[in-house]
Amino acid sequence: MIDARRLRVLRAVADHGTVTAAAAALYLTPSAVSQQLAALEQETGHRLVERGSRGARLTPAGEILLTHTNAVLAQLERAEAELAAYGSGEAGTVTVAAFATGIGLVLAPAIAALSRTAPGIKVRVQDAEGDASVPMVLDRQVDVAVAVEYRGAPGEDDRRLTRVPLYSEPFDAVLPVGHRLAGQEQVAVAELAKDAWIGPYPGNPCHDVVVLACEYAGFAPNLEHSSDDFHAVVALAGAGAGVALVPRTALQGMPLTGVVVRPVRGTAPTRRVFAAVRRGAEAHPLIAPVLEALAGAAG
């Protein structure tokens, strides 16, 4: 009989690409992960993982088993949800990973709402960049992710996850007050092709949004300055170091000294935010109210 714990190990190796990274995500040693894989291969009678200089990859037999793994683990999540519902499940802790703006915009209001509608549910918050929280859900480090759409993000058809759309928001252009376009009511991205740029580091979902917006406008941005902190990005723009595209809600309540903020002319680049849980867990009596509160806070 196949051990479900070993299926989680197989999926972690598939998700992370190396035994070492999978072990770190599962809080195991690489030796323990290798032992679990060896036991799984013995249980199935097939070689499931091939190791090489570039990491670990699943064999064709491993890919077949991974397809069933996603279905099996989702069904186990549903079983846990039903058992929790049977036992009332009205009190407990739900851990949510979210990026800073998402915490302020939807997670904090959701927690306030839950204190009235489901006072037995305690929400524990972990600050995580928009692309980091979904892997944390898959690795069972947290229960819910508030994440940002990004290149390479699991799609809506991913069998490992259930996604709940929350909100989308445009990026605005942030320019030094002395910029040649500061007097315009709107700014086209193409008009900033020759400027120095300030933006998030590669890997941050907002970096992808900025780079793609510039690519669609026909140029690659000259990213002279990098920061994942939008306060720092705006401060650098205010110092005349360059221009930036910043999500609109990230600018709310922020000192805008030395800058002007202008909507983007035409189709503005957009940040899309969603909540994600392991498939099957959306019906859990502790998690379902959290998802409902997040959707309610997002409007």
Coordinates of C-alpha atoms in Angstrom, one line a residue:
M1 CA 0.0 0.0 0.0
I2 CA 1.2 3.5 -0.9
D3 CA 1.9 5.8 2.1
A4 CA 0.3 9.3 1.6
R5 CA 3.2 10.9 3.5
R6 CA 5.5 9.6 0.8
L7 CA 3.3 11.1 -1.9
R8 CA 3.8 14.5 -0.3
V9 CA 7.5 14.0 -0.5
L10 CA 7.2 13.1 -4.2
R11 CA 5.2 16.2 -4.9
A12 CA 7.7 18.4 -2.9
V13 CA 10.6 17.1 -5.1
A14 CA 8.5 17.8 -8.2
D15 CA 7.7 21.3 -7.0
H16 CA 11.2 22.3 -5.9
G17 CA 13.4 20.4 -8.3
T18 CA 16.0 19.1 -5.8
V19 CA 16.0 16.7 -2.9
T20 CA 17.7 19.4 -0.7
A21 CA 15.1 22.0 -1.4
A22 CA 12.2 19.6 -0.9
A23 CA 13.7 18.5 2.4
A24 CA 14.0 22.2 3.5
A25 CA 10.3 22.8 2.6
L26 CA 9.2 19.7 4.5
Y27 CA 11.4 20.3 7.5
L28 CA 13.2 17.0 6.8
T29 CA 16.8 16.1 6.2
P30 CA 17.8 15.3 2.6
S31 CA 18.6 11.7 3.8
A32 CA 15.1 11.3 5.1
V33 CA 13.6 12.5 1.8
S34 CA 15.8 10.1 -0.1
Q35 CA 14.7 7.3 2.2
Q36 CA 11.0 8.2 1.7
L37 CA 11.5 8.2 -2.1
A38 CA 13.3 4.8 -2.0
A39 CA 10.4 3.4 0.1
L40 CA 7.9 4.8 -2.3
E41 CA 9.7 3.3 -5.3
Q42 CA 9.7 0.0 -3.5
E43 CA 6.0 0.2 -2.8
T44 CA 5.2 1.0 -6.4
G45 CA 7.8 -1.2 -8.1
H46 CA 8.9 1.7 -10.3
R47 CA 11.8 4.2 -10.4
L48 CA 10.1 7.5 -9.8
V49 CA 12.9 10.1 -9.5
E50 CA 16.1 10.6 -11.5
R51 CA 18.9 12.6 -9.9
G52 CA 21.5 14.5 -11.9
S53 CA 23.8 17.5 -11.7
R54 CA 20.9 19.9 -12.3
G55 CA 18.7 18.5 -9.6
A56 CA 16.0 15.8 -9.5
R57 CA 13.2 15.2 -12.0
L58 CA 10.4 12.7 -12.2
T59 CA 10.5 9.7 -14.5
P60 CA 7.5 9.0 -16.7
A61 CA 6.3 6.6 -13.9
G62 CA 6.8 9.4 -11.4
E63 CA 4.8 11.8 -13.5
I64 CA 1.9 9.3 -13.7
L65 CA 2.0 8.9 -9.9
L66 CA 2.2 12.7 -9.4
T67 CA -1.1 13.1 -11.3
H68 CA -2.8 10.7 -8.9
T69 CA -0.9 12.3 -5.9
N70 CA -2.6 15.6 -6.5
A71 CA -6.0 13.9 -6.5
V72 CA -5.3 11.8 -3.5
L73 CA -4.0 14.7 -1.4
A74 CA -6.9 16.8 -2.4
Q75 CA -9.3 14.1 -1.3
L76 CA -7.4 13.8 2.1
E77 CA -7.9 17.5 2.6
R78 CA -11.6 17.1 2.0
A79 CA -11.7 14.2 4.4
E80 CA -10.0 16.4 7.1
A81 CA -12.5 19.1 6.3
E82 CA -15.5 16.9 6.8
L83 CA -14.1 15.4 10.0
A84 CA -13.5 18.8 11.3
A85 CA -17.0 19.9 10.4
Y86 CA -18.3 16.7 12.1
G87 CA -16.4 17.7 15.3
S88 CA -17.9 21.3 15.0
G89 CA -14.5 22.9 14.1
E90 CA -15.7 26.2 15.4
A91 CA -12.4 27.1 17.1
G92 CA -8.8 26.9 15.9
T93 CA -6.0 28.7 14.2
V94 CA -5.6 29.4 10.5
T95 CA -2.2 30.6 9.2
V96 CA -2.3 33.1 6.3
A97 CA 0.7 34.2 4.3
A98 CA 0.3 37.5 2.5
F99 CA 2.3 40.4 1.1
A100 CA 2.3 43.7 2.9
T101 CA -0.2 45.6 0.8
G102 CA -2.6 42.6 0.8
I103 CA -2.3 42.5 4.6
G104 CA -3.4 46.1 4.9
L105 CA -6.1 46.0 2.2
V106 CA -7.9 42.7 2.7
L107 CA -6.3 40.5 5.4
A108 CA -6.5 43.0 8.3
P109 CA -10.2 43.9 7.5
A110 CA -11.0 40.2 7.2
I111 CA -9.5 39.5 10.6
A112 CA -11.6 42.3 12.1
A113 CA -14.7 40.8 10.4
L114 CA -13.9 37.3 11.7
S115 CA -13.7 38.6 15.3
R116 CA -17.4 39.4 15.0
T117 CA -18.7 36.5 12.9
A118 CA -16.4 33.7 13.9
P119 CA -14.7 34.7 17.2
G120 CA -13.3 31.1 17.7
I121 CA -11.1 31.4 14.7
K122 CA -7.6 32.9 15.3
V123 CA -5.7 34.0 12.3
R124 CA -1.9 33.9 12.4
V125 CA -0.3 36.2 9.7
Q126 CA 3.0 35.7 8.0
D127 CA 4.4 38.4 5.7
A128 CA 5.5 36.9 2.4
E129 CA 6.1 38.3 -1.0
G130 CA 3.3 37.8 -3.6
D131 CA 5.1 34.8 -5.3
A132 CA 6.3 33.1 -2.1
S133 CA 3.0 32.3 -0.4
V134 CA 1.6 29.7 -2.8
P135 CA 4.6 27.4 -2.4
M136 CA 4.2 27.8 1.4
V137 CA 0.6 26.5 1.0
L138 CA 1.7 23.6 -1.1
D139 CA 4.4 22.7 1.4
R140 CA 1.8 22.9 4.3
Q141 CA 3.7 25.7 6.0
V142 CA 0.6 27.8 5.9
D143 CA -3.1 27.2 5.3
V144 CA -4.0 30.2 3.1
A145 CA -2.0 32.3 0.7
V146 CA -2.9 35.9 -0.4
A147 CA -0.9 36.0 -3.6
V148 CA -0.2 38.0 -6.7
E149 CA -0.5 36.6 -10.3
Y150 CA 2.9 36.2 -11.8
R151 CA 4.7 34.4 -14.6
G152 CA 4.9 30.8 -13.6
A153 CA 2.2 31.0 -11.0
P154 CA -0.1 27.9 -10.7
G155 CA -3.1 28.4 -13.0
E156 CA -6.7 28.2 -12.1
D157 CA -6.8 24.7 -13.5
D158 CA -3.9 23.5 -11.2
R159 CA -5.2 20.4 -9.4
R160 CA -3.3 21.1 -6.3
L161 CA -5.0 24.3 -5.4
T162 CA -8.3 26.1 -5.1
R163 CA -8.1 29.8 -5.9
V164 CA -10.5 32.6 -4.9
P165 CA -10.1 35.9 -6.9
L166 CA -9.9 38.9 -4.6
Y167 CA -9.2 42.1 -6.5
S168 CA -7.2 43.7 -9.3
E169 CA -5.6 47.1 -9.3
P170 CA -3.8 49.3 -11.9
F171 CA -0.2 50.5 -11.6
D172 CA 0.3 54.3 -11.7
A173 CA 3.3 56.1 -13.0
V174 CA 5.4 57.8 -10.3
L175 CA 7.6 60.6 -11.7
P176 CA 9.9 63.2 -10.1
V177 CA 8.1 66.6 -9.8
G178 CA 10.6 68.1 -12.3
H179 CA 10.1 65.4 -14.9
R180 CA 9.3 66.5 -18.4
L181 CA 5.9 64.7 -18.3
A182 CA 4.9 65.7 -14.8
G183 CA 2.3 68.2 -16.1
Q184 CA 0.4 65.7 -18.1
E185 CA -2.8 64.2 -16.8
Q186 CA -1.9 60.7 -18.0
V187 CA 1.4 59.2 -19.0
A188 CA 2.0 56.5 -21.7
V189 CA 4.5 53.9 -20.7
A190 CA 6.2 54.3 -24.1
E191 CA 7.0 57.9 -23.3
L192 CA 9.3 56.7 -20.5
A193 CA 11.5 54.5 -22.7
K194 CA 14.6 56.7 -22.3
D195 CA 14.3 57.2 -18.5
A196 CA 16.1 55.5 -15.7
W197 CA 13.8 53.1 -13.9
I198 CA 13.3 52.1 -10.3
G199 CA 11.6 48.8 -9.6
P200 CA 11.3 45.5 -7.7
Y201 CA 13.9 42.8 -8.0
P202 CA 13.5 39.9 -10.5
G203 CA 11.4 37.2 -8.9
N204 CA 9.0 39.8 -7.4
P205 CA 5.6 39.5 -9.3
C206 CA 5.5 43.3 -9.7
H207 CA 8.9 43.2 -11.5
D208 CA 7.2 41.0 -14.1
V209 CA 4.3 43.5 -14.4
V210 CA 6.7 46.4 -15.0
V211 CA 8.9 44.6 -17.5
L212 CA 6.0 43.2 -19.4
A213 CA 4.3 46.7 -19.6
C214 CA 7.5 48.1 -21.0
E215 CA 7.9 45.2 -23.4
Y216 CA 4.4 45.8 -24.7
A217 CA 5.3 49.5 -25.2
G218 CA 8.3 48.5 -27.3
F219 CA 11.3 48.8 -25.0
A220 CA 13.2 47.1 -22.2
P221 CA 13.4 49.3 -19.1
N222 CA 16.7 50.6 -17.9
L223 CA 16.3 49.4 -14.2
E224 CA 19.1 51.3 -12.5
H225 CA 17.7 51.0 -9.0
S226 CA 16.0 48.0 -7.4
S227 CA 13.9 47.7 -4.2
D228 CA 11.0 45.5 -3.2
D229 CA 9.9 48.2 -0.8
F230 CA 7.5 50.7 -2.6
H231 CA 8.3 53.4 0.1
A232 CA 11.9 53.2 -1.1
V233 CA 10.9 53.2 -4.7
V234 CA 8.9 56.4 -4.3
A235 CA 11.6 58.0 -2.2
L236 CA 14.1 57.3 -5.0
A237 CA 11.8 58.8 -7.5
G238 CA 11.4 61.8 -5.3
A239 CA 15.1 62.2 -5.3
G240 CA 15.1 62.3 -9.1
A241 CA 16.7 58.9 -9.5
G242 CA 14.2 57.6 -12.0
V243 CA 10.6 56.8 -12.8
A244 CA 8.5 53.8 -11.6
L245 CA 5.3 52.0 -12.0
V246 CA 3.7 51.3 -8.6
P247 CA 0.4 49.5 -7.7
R248 CA -2.2 52.1 -6.8
T249 CA -3.1 50.7 -3.3
A250 CA 0.6 50.7 -2.4
L251 CA 0.6 54.5 -2.8
Q252 CA -2.3 55.0 -0.4
G253 CA -1.3 56.9 2.7
M254 CA 2.3 57.1 1.6
P255 CA 4.3 60.4 1.7
L256 CA 4.6 61.5 -1.9
T257 CA 7.3 64.2 -1.4
G258 CA 9.0 65.2 -4.6
V259 CA 6.9 63.0 -6.9
V260 CA 3.7 63.2 -9.0
V261 CA 1.5 60.2 -9.6
R262 CA -0.2 59.9 -12.9
P263 CA -2.6 57.2 -14.3
V264 CA -1.2 55.2 -17.3
R265 CA -2.7 56.2 -20.6
G266 CA -4.4 53.3 -22.4
T267 CA -4.5 49.8 -20.9
A268 CA -2.7 50.1 -17.5
P269 CA -0.6 47.3 -16.2
T270 CA -2.5 45.4 -13.5
R271 CA -1.8 43.5 -10.4
R272 CA -4.3 40.6 -9.8
V273 CA -4.6 39.3 -6.3
F274 CA -6.1 35.9 -5.2
A275 CA -6.4 33.7 -2.2
A276 CA -5.3 30.0 -2.5
V277 CA -5.6 26.9 -0.4
R278 CA -4.8 23.3 -1.0
R279 CA -7.5 21.7 -3.1
G280 CA -10.1 20.1 -0.8
A281 CA -9.3 22.4 2.1
E282 CA -11.7 25.2 1.0
A283 CA -14.5 23.4 2.7
H284 CA -12.7 23.1 6.1
P285 CA -14.9 24.8 8.8
L286 CA -12.0 27.0 9.9
I287 CA -10.7 27.9 6.4
A288 CA -14.0 28.5 4.6
P289 CA -14.9 31.5 6.9
V290 CA -11.4 33.0 6.3
L291 CA -11.8 32.7 2.5
E292 CA -15.3 34.3 2.8
A293 CA -14.0 37.1 5.0
L294 CA -11.1 37.8 2.5
A295 CA -13.6 37.9 -0.4
G296 CA -15.9 40.2 1.6
A297 CA -13.0 42.6 2.5
A298 CA -12.0 42.7 -1.2
G299 CA -15.5 43.8 -2.1

